[in-house]
Coordinates of C-alpha atoms in Angstrom, one line a residue:
M12 CA -191.0 -20.4 72.6
T13 CA -192.5 -18.0 70.1
K14 CA -191.7 -18.7 66.4
K15 CA -190.8 -15.9 64.1
Y16 CA -192.4 -16.1 60.7
K17 CA -190.6 -14.6 57.8
K18 CA -192.9 -12.9 55.3
H19 CA -192.9 -14.5 51.9
V20 CA -192.2 -12.1 49.1
T21 CA -193.4 -13.1 45.7
K22 CA -191.5 -12.3 42.5
K23 CA -194.4 -10.0 41.5
E24 CA -194.1 -7.9 44.7
S25 CA -190.3 -7.8 44.3
A26 CA -190.5 -6.5 40.8
M27 CA -193.0 -3.9 41.8
A28 CA -190.7 -2.6 44.6
V29 CA -187.8 -2.4 42.2
L30 CA -190.0 -0.5 39.7
K31 CA -191.2 1.9 42.4
N32 CA -187.6 2.6 43.5
W33 CA -186.5 3.3 40.0
T34 CA -189.5 5.6 39.4
V35 CA -188.6 7.6 42.5
S36 CA -185.0 7.7 41.6
I37 CA -185.7 8.9 38.0
F38 CA -188.1 11.5 39.3
L39 CA -185.6 12.9 41.9
A40 CA -182.9 12.9 39.2
G41 CA -185.2 14.8 36.9
L42 CA -185.9 17.4 39.6
M43 CA -182.1 17.8 40.3
L44 CA -181.4 18.2 36.6
L45 CA -184.2 20.7 36.2
G46 CA -182.8 22.6 39.2
L47 CA -179.3 22.6 37.8
Q48 CA -180.5 23.9 34.4
C49 CA -182.5 26.7 36.0
Y50 CA -179.6 27.6 38.2
S51 CA -177.1 27.6 35.4
T52 CA -179.3 29.5 32.9
S53 CA -180.7 32.1 35.3
A54 CA -178.2 34.7 34.0
E55 CA -178.9 38.4 33.8
N56 CA -178.4 40.2 30.5
L57 CA -177.7 43.8 29.9
K58 CA -177.5 45.1 26.3
F59 CA -176.3 48.6 25.4
V60 CA -175.0 50.5 22.3
Q61 CA -171.8 52.5 22.2
L62 CA -171.8 55.3 19.6
S63 CA -168.6 57.3 19.4
D64 CA -167.3 60.4 17.5
V65 CA -170.4 61.3 15.6
H66 CA -168.8 64.8 14.9
Y67 CA -172.2 66.1 13.9
Y68 CA -171.9 69.1 11.6
T69 CA -174.4 71.4 9.9
G70 CA -172.2 72.3 7.0
S71 CA -171.7 70.2 3.8
N72 CA -167.9 69.9 3.4
N73 CA -166.0 66.8 4.6
T74 CA -162.5 67.0 6.0
T75 CA -159.5 64.7 5.8
Y76 CA -160.7 61.3 7.1
K77 CA -163.9 62.7 8.6
M78 CA -167.2 62.6 6.7
I79 CA -168.6 65.5 8.7
G80 CA -170.7 66.7 5.8
E81 CA -172.5 63.3 5.9
S82 CA -172.7 63.1 9.7
P83 CA -176.6 63.7 9.9
K84 CA -177.2 60.8 7.5
L85 CA -174.8 58.5 9.3
L86 CA -176.4 59.3 12.7
D87 CA -179.9 58.7 11.4
D88 CA -178.8 55.4 9.9
A89 CA -177.3 54.2 13.1
I90 CA -180.4 55.3 15.1
E91 CA -182.6 53.3 12.7
Q92 CA -180.5 50.2 13.3
I93 CA -180.5 50.7 17.0
N94 CA -184.3 51.0 17.1
T95 CA -184.7 47.6 15.3
T96 CA -182.4 46.0 17.9
P97 CA -184.4 44.3 20.6
D98 CA -183.9 44.8 24.4
V99 CA -181.4 47.8 24.3
S100 CA -181.2 49.1 27.8
F101 CA -179.4 52.4 26.9
V102 CA -177.3 54.1 24.3
M103 CA -174.0 55.8 25.3
F104 CA -172.2 58.4 23.2
T105 CA -168.6 58.4 24.1
G106 CA -167.7 61.9 23.1
D107 CA -167.5 64.3 20.2
L108 CA -171.2 64.4 19.6
I109 CA -170.6 67.5 17.6
D110 CA -167.6 68.6 15.5
K111 CA -167.5 72.3 16.5
P112 CA -168.4 73.6 20.0
F113 CA -171.2 75.9 19.0
E114 CA -174.8 76.0 20.4
K115 CA -176.3 75.8 16.9
E116 CA -174.4 72.6 16.2
L117 CA -175.6 70.9 19.4
S118 CA -179.1 72.3 18.9
A119 CA -179.1 70.7 15.4
F120 CA -177.8 67.4 16.7
L121 CA -180.2 66.9 19.6
P122 CA -183.5 66.5 17.6
H123 CA -182.0 63.4 16.0
T124 CA -181.6 61.7 19.4
Q125 CA -185.4 62.1 20.1
K126 CA -185.9 59.3 17.5
L127 CA -184.1 56.8 19.8
N128 CA -186.3 54.3 21.5
A129 CA -183.9 53.7 24.3
P130 CA -182.6 56.1 26.9
W131 CA -179.3 57.8 26.0
Y132 CA -176.3 59.3 27.9
F133 CA -173.0 60.8 26.9
A134 CA -169.4 61.4 27.9
F135 CA -167.8 64.7 26.9
G136 CA -165.4 64.8 24.0
N137 CA -162.7 67.4 23.2
H138 CA -164.8 68.7 20.3
D139 CA -167.8 69.2 22.5
T140 CA -166.3 71.7 24.8
M141 CA -162.9 73.3 24.7
M142 CA -161.0 76.4 25.8
G143 CA -162.5 79.6 24.5
G144 CA -165.7 78.0 23.3
Y145 CA -169.2 79.2 24.4
L146 CA -170.3 75.7 25.1
T147 CA -169.1 75.2 28.7
P148 CA -170.0 71.9 30.4
S149 CA -172.9 73.6 32.3
V150 CA -174.4 75.2 29.1
Y151 CA -173.9 72.0 27.2
M152 CA -175.7 69.9 29.9
Q153 CA -178.6 72.5 30.1
L154 CA -179.2 72.0 26.4
I155 CA -179.0 68.3 26.7
N156 CA -181.6 68.3 29.4
K157 CA -184.2 70.1 27.2
Y158 CA -184.2 67.1 24.9
N159 CA -183.2 64.3 27.2
K160 CA -185.3 63.9 30.4
N161 CA -183.2 60.9 31.5
Y162 CA -180.2 63.2 32.0
K163 CA -180.5 64.7 35.5
F164 CA -176.8 64.9 36.4
E165 CA -175.2 68.1 37.8
K166 CA -171.6 67.2 37.0
S167 CA -169.8 66.3 33.8
Y168 CA -168.9 62.9 35.4
Y169 CA -171.6 60.8 36.9
S170 CA -172.8 57.2 37.6
F171 CA -176.1 55.3 37.5
I172 CA -177.5 51.8 37.9
P173 CA -179.1 50.5 34.7
Q174 CA -180.3 47.4 36.5
K175 CA -179.5 45.3 39.6
G176 CA -175.9 44.0 39.5
F177 CA -174.6 46.6 37.1
K178 CA -173.0 50.0 37.7
V179 CA -172.3 52.6 34.9
I180 CA -169.6 55.2 35.5
V181 CA -169.2 58.0 33.0
L182 CA -165.9 60.0 33.1
D183 CA -164.9 63.5 31.9
T184 CA -161.5 63.3 30.3
I185 CA -161.4 66.7 28.7
I186 CA -158.7 69.4 29.3
R187 CA -160.3 72.9 29.1
D188 CA -157.6 75.2 30.3
R189 CA -155.6 74.9 27.1
L190 CA -156.0 73.8 23.5
T191 CA -155.0 70.1 23.3
S192 CA -156.3 66.7 22.2
N193 CA -154.7 65.1 25.2
G194 CA -157.0 64.1 28.1
R195 CA -156.8 64.3 31.9
L196 CA -159.0 63.1 34.8
G197 CA -157.5 65.1 37.6
D198 CA -157.1 64.2 41.3
E199 CA -160.7 65.1 42.3
Q200 CA -162.3 62.9 39.7
L201 CA -159.9 60.1 40.3
K202 CA -160.8 60.2 44.0
W203 CA -164.5 60.1 43.1
L204 CA -163.8 57.1 40.8
D205 CA -162.1 55.2 43.5
N206 CA -165.0 55.7 45.8
E207 CA -167.5 54.6 43.2
L208 CA -165.6 51.4 42.6
K209 CA -165.2 50.8 46.3
N210 CA -169.0 50.9 46.6
S211 CA -169.5 48.6 43.7
K212 CA -167.3 45.6 44.5
K213 CA -170.1 43.1 43.9
D214 CA -171.3 44.7 40.6
I215 CA -170.3 44.5 37.0
V216 CA -168.8 47.9 36.4
L217 CA -169.1 49.6 33.0
I218 CA -166.9 52.7 32.5
F219 CA -167.4 55.1 29.6
M220 CA -164.9 57.8 28.6
H221 CA -163.7 59.7 25.5
V222 CA -159.9 59.8 25.8
P223 CA -158.8 56.1 26.4
V224 CA -156.9 54.9 29.4
V225 CA -155.4 52.2 27.2
E226 CA -154.6 53.4 23.7
P227 CA -155.7 51.3 20.7
Y228 CA -152.6 52.6 18.9
V229 CA -149.8 55.0 20.0
S230 CA -150.6 58.7 19.6
P231 CA -148.8 60.9 22.2
N232 CA -150.9 64.0 21.3
H233 CA -154.2 62.2 22.1
R234 CA -153.4 60.1 25.2
L235 CA -154.7 60.4 28.7
I236 CA -151.8 62.0 30.6
D237 CA -152.8 60.5 34.0
A238 CA -153.8 57.1 32.7
D239 CA -151.3 55.5 35.1
K240 CA -153.1 56.9 38.1
M241 CA -156.4 55.5 36.8
E242 CA -154.9 52.0 36.2
N243 CA -153.5 52.0 39.8
I244 CA -157.0 52.6 41.1
L245 CA -158.5 49.9 38.8
A246 CA -155.9 47.4 40.0
K247 CA -157.3 47.5 43.5
Y248 CA -160.6 45.9 42.4
K249 CA -161.2 42.4 41.2
N250 CA -164.8 42.5 40.0
P251 CA -165.4 42.4 36.2
I252 CA -164.9 45.9 34.7
G253 CA -165.5 46.9 31.1
I254 CA -164.1 50.2 29.9
F255 CA -165.5 51.7 26.7
Q256 CA -163.5 54.4 24.9
G257 CA -163.5 56.7 21.9
H258 CA -161.4 59.5 20.6
Y259 CA -158.9 57.5 18.4
H260 CA -161.5 56.5 15.8
G261 CA -160.2 52.9 15.9
A262 CA -161.4 49.5 16.9
K263 CA -159.4 47.6 19.6
I264 CA -160.3 45.1 22.3
T265 CA -157.8 44.4 25.0
Q266 CA -158.3 42.3 28.1
K267 CA -156.1 42.6 31.2
G268 CA -157.2 40.2 33.8
N269 CA -160.6 41.2 35.1
I270 CA -160.6 44.5 33.1
L271 CA -161.7 44.7 29.5
Y272 CA -160.8 47.8 27.3
V273 CA -162.9 48.4 24.3
S274 CA -162.1 51.2 21.8
C275 CA -165.0 52.1 19.5
P276 CA -164.6 53.1 15.8
A277 CA -166.0 56.5 14.8
L278 CA -169.3 56.9 13.2
V279 CA -167.9 59.8 11.1
S280 CA -164.8 58.0 9.8
Y281 CA -164.1 54.7 8.1
P282 CA -165.4 52.1 8.8
N283 CA -168.4 54.2 10.0
A284 CA -169.4 51.8 12.7
F285 CA -170.6 51.5 16.3
R286 CA -170.8 48.8 18.9
I287 CA -173.7 46.6 20.3
V288 CA -172.6 45.0 23.6
T289 CA -174.4 42.3 25.5
V290 CA -173.1 41.6 29.0
T291 CA -174.3 38.3 30.6
N292 CA -173.8 37.8 34.3
Y293 CA -173.5 34.1 35.4
R294 CA -172.8 32.8 38.8
N295 CA -169.0 32.4 38.3
K296 CA -168.3 34.4 35.2
V297 CA -169.3 37.4 33.0
V298 CA -169.4 37.2 29.3
F299 CA -169.1 40.3 27.0
N300 CA -170.5 39.8 23.5
I301 CA -169.2 42.7 21.4
E302 CA -170.6 43.3 17.9
N303 CA -169.3 45.7 15.3
K304 CA -172.2 47.3 13.4
E305 CA -171.5 49.3 10.2
T306 CA -173.9 51.9 8.9
G307 CA -175.8 50.9 5.8
L308 CA -174.7 53.9 3.7
K309 CA -172.1 52.1 1.6
N310 CA -171.4 54.9 -0.8
I311 CA -170.4 57.2 2.1
Q312 CA -168.3 54.3 3.6
K313 CA -166.4 53.8 0.2
L314 CA -165.6 57.5 0.1
A315 CA -164.5 57.5 3.8
K316 CA -162.2 54.6 3.0
L317 CA -160.4 56.6 0.3
L318 CA -159.7 59.4 2.9
V319 CA -157.7 57.2 5.3
F320 CA -154.1 56.1 4.8
G321 CA -154.2 52.8 6.6
T322 CA -157.6 51.1 7.0
S323 CA -156.4 48.5 9.5
V324 CA -155.5 51.2 12.0
Y325 CA -159.2 52.1 12.3
T326 CA -160.8 48.7 11.7
G327 CA -158.4 46.7 13.9
T328 CA -158.2 43.0 13.4
E329 CA -161.2 40.7 13.1
N330 CA -160.9 40.0 16.8
D331 CA -161.1 43.8 17.5
Q332 CA -164.4 44.1 15.7
N333 CA -166.4 41.1 17.0
A334 CA -165.5 39.2 20.1
V335 CA -166.9 37.2 22.9
I336 CA -164.8 37.8 26.1
T337 CA -165.2 35.8 29.3
I338 CA -164.1 37.2 32.7
K339 CA -164.1 34.8 35.6
K340 CA -165.3 36.0 39.0

């Protein structure tokens, strides 16, 4: 009969085995932790600037609540701040680049934009083109193209991809068949918007427009008359959507589920500010970091404050100025 001999394990060998197992375990745990950190922090950032209602004017006189005589100085100050802000992907003007729809006004405005370090785009405002004005959308866009080689679009509403995972949609809300401050999208553009959203279900969508789909405050003579149709289209899509608006000269931030509505203050009116927005795309959420940036021309801002009846209408609350908004995927 063959005897089986059991191997004798010394205390030293046992301790070495335990140490070896612990070393392997710690190493594997470290690798897992590193992997989780890399996975959780591998977010994509997109930073852009929203400038609205510049109302650039070559004259010297201001009007009620609009510092149009100071508009060139305000614009240059904003551009200087933008150029010192790192990693700006693009700048978007959300309408009323000029105060009066004349070629000389736009031709005076455009050289200022050449100072921008980042590419820039725009949405039409009611002061840019209106009924009876020489500056039709086609003439306006031809002038823009002379100074802005990034602008290659043939229509007044358009889309582009600033980077992978993001979609920018620019809408034209201007009524040109009568004199009005109301806005309208129309069935053709709404159908186009629906198709753009349908093709961007996996993207973070950023929509820019002059007349807001959600008002920052009630103004029947400035509202988007087919806003309900646009909201019906938006309701069909569940991906994160940010909508950036102008026209009302007031700051307001409203979240409705997966849709964020951001109204921008006017550069030409108190508080003479613009927005810097950083969008961070995580695996299961999207974070919008919205900053309110005032121009540094405090003497102009003080005078602008005297020209408005209620400052809170234009500044909004503290949460309307600076906010961090999370939208879950």
